[in-house]
Amino acid sequence: MDPESAPALSTVTAAVAALSRGALVGLPTETVYGLGADATQSTAVARIFAAKGRPHFNPLISHVPDLAAAQKLGVFSPLATRLAAAFWPGPLTLVVPRTADCPVCELACAGLPTIALRVPSHPVMQAVLQAFAKPVAAPSANLSGRPSPTLAAHVESELGAHVALVVDGGPCAVGLESAVVAVDGERATLLRLGGLSREALEAVAGPLMSPHEVDQAAPPAPGMVLRHYAPQALVRLNVTAPAPGEIWIGFGPDCAAADFNLSPTGDVTEAAANLFAYLRAADAQKPRAIAFAPIPATGLGEAILDRLHRAAEG
Ligand code: TXA
Ligand code: MG
């Protein structure tokens, strides 16, 4: 399809219906194709991680049609507002603090107090976002470790079995992922180079910091520069009988006595959807420790265990 022509109404309607029922949809943007889900439904977002085969939970970008929609989800400082005004709609993602009543699920933000927001310019994506009227979480629509897709056919061949449909918006004009800039008050940090040059960004924001300047202790690899939600409480793993004063987070039908159960039926995708919210709720009770029942290392179980091993070490 010519990206300049208006998308077929039936295609937009089908995409919105699929997103509403929690299914995944391949969506065109001007950068790369995205694997989209309703960002407010944690079970739908968990399906993104399952489909991509990600070994751990990277926080995802929430896509919205305009700045007004973005401001319901994130807190925009004057600098963030200037960047949005200069580059939205377009290939810029802004990482800003979540609003107090942000409806995007914890899993989409990997439990972080910040949220990544983007207003894409692609006319088909714009039509879907306006019709859906809720944020769409979408990483690039490729299997983990594969290059990002710039044609609908790439998404069909790699992830066709996992999506309700792939909306064909033609070849992506930019072909590189968005630039990711974190804004903390009047300080901007370039987290990922992408479809906008550093020069273009700095013309608006002034000199951009690099992640290691902000946090000397942070490992340099991109994607590793984010500290995921770290509980205050100690975390213990593989616990079948919790000690007094511990909160027990169960998994599966054998944990009827647990304080929380990630999935009473033993479904790892459902468990991933609940993980960050339960971790936060348990931590808020200031327990001696948070004890997790055994979780199988299959499917998203591997990503859950990766996350919990880090929490247990910290
Ligand atoms: O062009 C794009 O950005 C495409 C299209 C589909 O919009 N999406 C994309 O998403 O590339 P993904 O998931 O492959 O990359 C998102 C990047 C990751 O590097 C992630 O670590 C970072 O954004 N990110 C997301 N939320 C963050 C947060 N709260 N703090 C820091 N970095 C964040
Ligand atoms: Mg990617």
XYZ file of C-alpha atoms and ligand atoms in Angstrom:
348
model
C 0.000 0.000 0.000
C 1.151 3.532 -0.687
C 1.768 5.016 2.784
C 0.424 8.361 1.576
C -3.018 6.939 0.766
C -5.647 6.644 3.480
C -5.814 3.163 5.064
C -8.896 1.064 4.375
C -11.414 1.632 7.151
C -11.997 -2.122 7.434
C -8.280 -2.671 8.129
C -8.235 -0.078 10.888
C -11.438 -1.532 12.364
C -9.956 -5.046 12.325
C -6.738 -3.845 13.992
C -8.662 -2.003 16.716
C -10.900 -5.022 17.358
C -7.871 -7.296 17.678
C -6.065 -4.908 20.045
C -9.216 -4.566 22.169
C -9.458 -8.306 22.731
C -5.808 -8.468 23.795
C -4.401 -9.921 20.563
C -1.134 -8.871 18.886
C -1.115 -6.844 15.660
C 1.734 -6.095 13.258
C 1.652 -2.330 12.692
C 3.535 -0.074 10.275
C 5.415 2.980 11.528
C 7.772 5.316 9.670
C 10.775 3.721 11.463
C 10.166 -0.056 11.521
C 7.141 -2.341 11.881
C 5.945 -2.766 15.454
C 4.444 -5.748 17.270
C 1.535 -3.961 18.954
C -0.674 -4.746 21.942
C -3.007 -2.775 24.206
C -0.509 -1.218 26.644
C -3.083 -1.210 29.447
C -3.651 -5.014 29.344
C -0.764 -6.810 31.023
C -1.750 -10.172 29.554
C -1.661 -8.712 26.049
C 1.751 -7.140 26.743
C 3.052 -10.469 28.095
C 2.147 -12.010 24.718
C 4.588 -9.571 23.056
C 7.483 -10.938 25.115
C 6.352 -14.526 24.519
C 6.086 -14.000 20.740
C 9.487 -12.295 20.444
C 11.198 -14.940 22.551
C 12.895 -12.286 24.655
C 15.138 -13.712 27.370
C 14.310 -10.788 29.645
C 11.787 -7.973 29.994
C 12.930 -4.812 28.227
C 10.590 -1.906 28.815
C 8.473 -1.126 25.735
C 7.507 2.082 23.949
C 3.876 3.200 24.331
C 2.599 4.738 21.099
C -0.038 7.489 21.122
C -1.526 9.767 18.430
C -0.417 13.134 19.822
C 1.226 15.090 22.637
C -2.069 15.545 24.505
C -2.462 11.747 24.735
C 1.194 11.412 25.780
C 0.738 13.919 28.612
C -1.879 11.650 30.205
C 0.811 8.960 30.548
C 4.007 10.887 31.218
C 5.113 14.080 32.943
C 6.543 16.563 30.423
C 9.080 19.121 31.624
C 9.522 22.249 29.459
C 12.477 20.516 27.742
C 10.437 17.377 27.028
C 7.665 19.554 25.622
C 10.143 21.379 23.351
C 11.499 18.075 22.004
C 7.989 16.747 21.417
C 6.956 19.954 19.654
C 10.023 19.811 17.404
C 9.971 16.115 16.428
C 6.478 14.671 16.921
C 4.989 13.075 15.016
C 8.234 11.361 14.055
C 11.113 9.015 14.952
C 11.721 10.249 18.517
C 10.941 8.331 21.705
C 10.921 10.313 24.956
C 11.472 8.608 28.320
C 9.787 10.654 31.048
C 8.344 9.966 34.537
C 5.000 8.122 34.560
C 2.004 10.142 35.670
C 0.431 9.124 39.005
C -2.615 7.644 37.256
C -0.833 6.262 34.180
C -2.965 3.339 32.901
C -0.079 1.593 31.105
C 0.607 -1.749 32.827
C 3.722 -2.281 34.950
C 5.038 -4.968 32.599
C 5.159 -2.566 29.624
C 7.477 -0.315 31.679
C 9.324 -3.296 33.248
C 8.370 -1.923 36.631
C 10.237 1.362 36.070
C 8.895 4.712 37.314
C 9.471 6.089 33.793
C 7.664 5.503 30.507
C 8.866 5.578 26.894
C 6.447 7.491 24.643
C 6.319 7.995 20.902
C 3.972 9.692 18.437
C 4.586 8.025 15.057
C 3.922 9.913 11.840
C 2.909 6.984 9.621
C -0.658 7.707 8.425
C -1.865 4.122 8.919
C -0.442 3.928 12.470
C -1.955 7.352 13.168
C -5.370 6.109 11.999
C -5.112 3.017 14.241
C -3.988 5.016 17.288
C -6.748 7.593 16.867
C -9.424 4.919 16.444
C -8.128 2.775 19.332
C -7.833 5.775 21.676
C -5.592 3.826 24.088
C -1.794 3.528 24.142
C -0.272 0.742 22.028
C 2.859 -0.955 23.379
C 5.086 -2.028 20.501
C 8.673 -3.175 20.179
C 10.085 -3.819 16.714
C 8.220 -6.790 15.205
C 11.135 -9.204 14.933
C 12.186 -12.265 16.867
C 14.715 -11.439 19.583
C 18.163 -11.076 17.999
C 16.866 -10.637 14.431
C 16.953 -7.360 12.466
C 14.005 -4.998 12.671
C 11.340 -5.461 9.953
C 10.726 -2.748 7.372
C 8.139 -4.619 5.265
C 4.846 -6.262 6.252
C 6.145 -9.487 4.678
C 9.033 -9.572 7.209
C 6.524 -9.564 10.061
C 4.324 -12.192 8.394
C 7.206 -14.593 7.905
C 8.746 -14.201 11.371
C 5.750 -13.600 13.635
C 2.719 -14.425 11.471
C 1.686 -17.269 13.764
C 1.512 -14.932 16.779
C -0.470 -11.999 15.359
C -4.161 -11.562 14.589
C -3.155 -9.573 11.508
C -0.336 -7.563 9.994
C -1.462 -4.167 8.752
C 0.438 -3.449 5.537
C 1.548 0.163 5.390
C 4.189 -0.270 2.703
C 7.958 -0.054 3.204
C 9.076 1.970 6.249
C 10.407 5.353 5.125
C 13.038 5.762 7.880
C 14.038 2.101 8.259
C 15.888 2.668 11.551
C 14.330 2.563 15.013
C 13.482 5.828 16.751
C 16.078 7.800 18.693
C 15.443 7.331 22.432
C 16.005 10.353 24.694
C 15.394 10.312 28.446
C 14.365 13.679 29.864
C 14.810 14.413 33.537
C 13.775 18.018 34.142
C 16.077 20.122 31.942
C 18.584 17.302 31.427
C 18.388 15.086 28.328
C 20.261 11.806 27.861
C 20.609 10.042 24.520
C 19.815 6.388 25.296
C 19.695 5.125 21.696
C 20.737 6.641 18.411
C 18.126 6.162 15.721
C 16.083 7.866 13.044
C 17.128 11.375 14.179
C 20.686 12.695 14.222
C 22.383 13.849 17.400
C 22.853 17.244 15.695
C 19.131 17.636 15.057
C 18.311 16.699 18.644
C 20.990 18.944 20.132
C 19.772 21.914 18.078
C 16.625 21.739 20.232
C 17.816 20.208 23.498
C 21.383 21.519 23.788
C 24.212 19.032 24.514
C 22.888 15.547 25.203
C 24.396 13.488 27.969
C 25.400 9.880 27.428
C 24.119 7.230 29.817
C 27.479 6.632 31.559
C 27.735 10.338 32.440
C 24.411 10.067 34.245
C 25.154 6.861 36.078
C 28.835 5.886 36.389
C 27.872 2.499 37.722
C 25.624 1.626 34.790
C 26.920 -1.016 32.392
C 27.585 0.491 28.943
C 25.577 -1.915 26.749
C 22.372 -0.388 25.382
C 19.289 -1.899 26.934
C 21.317 -2.605 30.078
C 21.435 1.049 31.105
C 18.043 0.825 32.752
C 17.614 -0.272 36.273
C 14.426 -2.292 36.472
C 12.209 -2.169 39.514
C 14.336 -3.328 42.424
C 12.386 -4.352 45.523
C 13.474 -3.116 48.960
C 12.787 -6.522 50.467
C 15.054 -9.551 50.125
C 13.940 -11.956 47.419
C 14.141 -15.743 47.898
C 13.549 -18.226 45.090
C 12.215 -21.790 44.860
C 10.341 -21.502 48.152
C 7.707 -24.154 48.801
C 7.244 -23.309 52.494
C 7.627 -19.589 53.339
C 9.059 -18.474 56.704
C 7.047 -16.322 59.139
C 6.997 -12.660 58.070
C 7.649 -13.470 54.427
C 5.249 -12.766 51.627
C 4.810 -15.845 49.484
C 4.247 -15.360 45.767
C 2.960 -18.596 44.335
C 2.798 -20.163 40.908
C 0.410 -22.919 39.896
C -2.311 -24.914 41.641
C -0.114 -26.175 44.525
C 0.156 -22.698 46.051
C -3.364 -22.141 47.352
C -1.958 -20.645 50.581
C 0.162 -18.027 48.777
C -0.375 -14.297 49.414
C -0.333 -13.737 45.653
C -0.417 -16.288 42.855
C 1.261 -15.314 39.573
C -0.890 -17.880 37.777
C -3.127 -20.326 39.661
C -3.288 -22.496 36.523
C 0.506 -22.490 36.024
C 0.552 -20.381 32.835
C 3.925 -18.590 32.480
C 2.520 -15.896 30.168
C -0.119 -14.996 32.747
C 2.619 -15.037 35.404
C 4.705 -12.542 33.413
C 1.688 -10.256 33.140
C 1.358 -10.179 36.943
C 5.036 -10.204 37.949
C 5.903 -6.508 38.368
C 2.555 -5.501 39.857
C 2.739 -8.299 42.485
C 6.394 -7.572 43.243
C 5.478 -3.935 43.892
C 2.388 -4.807 45.960
C 4.366 -7.315 48.062
C 7.227 -4.859 48.611
C 4.788 -2.150 49.739
C 3.907 -4.343 52.741
C 7.582 -4.128 53.865
C 7.986 -7.874 54.506
C 11.111 -9.600 55.858
C 11.449 -11.176 52.426
C 9.475 -11.931 49.303
C 9.512 -15.673 48.687
C 8.762 -17.016 45.219
C 7.495 -20.505 44.523
C 9.380 -22.525 41.851
C 8.682 -21.284 38.319
C 9.518 -23.429 35.263
C 12.175 -22.039 32.882
C 9.974 -22.607 29.834
C 8.559 -19.851 27.606
C 8.391 -16.573 29.521
C 9.445 -18.483 32.650
C 13.040 -17.913 31.529
C 12.544 -14.115 31.468
C 10.751 -14.220 34.836
C 13.631 -16.176 36.381
C 16.207 -13.819 34.826
C 14.402 -10.922 36.487
C 14.047 -12.710 39.836
C 17.683 -13.865 39.944
C 18.738 -10.214 39.569
C 16.301 -9.158 42.287
C 17.566 -11.944 44.583
C 21.211 -10.903 44.121
C 20.578 -7.196 44.711
O 11.172 2.950 16.120
C 10.938 2.374 17.173
O 11.283 2.852 18.275
C 10.199 1.046 17.105
C 8.803 1.305 16.565
C 7.939 0.066 16.524
O 8.160 2.334 17.293
N 10.147 0.416 18.388
C 11.249 -0.095 19.004
O 10.988 -0.661 20.242
O 12.349 -0.051 18.514
P 12.047 -1.563 21.034
O 11.296 -2.239 22.141
O 12.757 -2.482 20.080
O 13.033 -0.512 21.659
C 12.621 0.315 22.733
C 13.832 0.951 23.382
C 14.683 -0.086 24.103
O 16.046 0.207 23.878
C 14.294 0.132 25.560
O 15.308 -0.275 26.435
C 14.035 1.638 25.588
O 13.401 1.901 24.366
N 13.136 2.020 26.696
C 11.817 1.792 26.805
N 11.321 2.235 27.987
C 12.363 2.775 28.640
C 12.511 3.407 29.912
N 11.481 3.571 30.752
N 13.737 3.848 30.252
C 14.794 3.706 29.411
N 14.712 3.115 28.194
C 13.520 2.652 27.812
Mg 14.089 -3.859 18.720
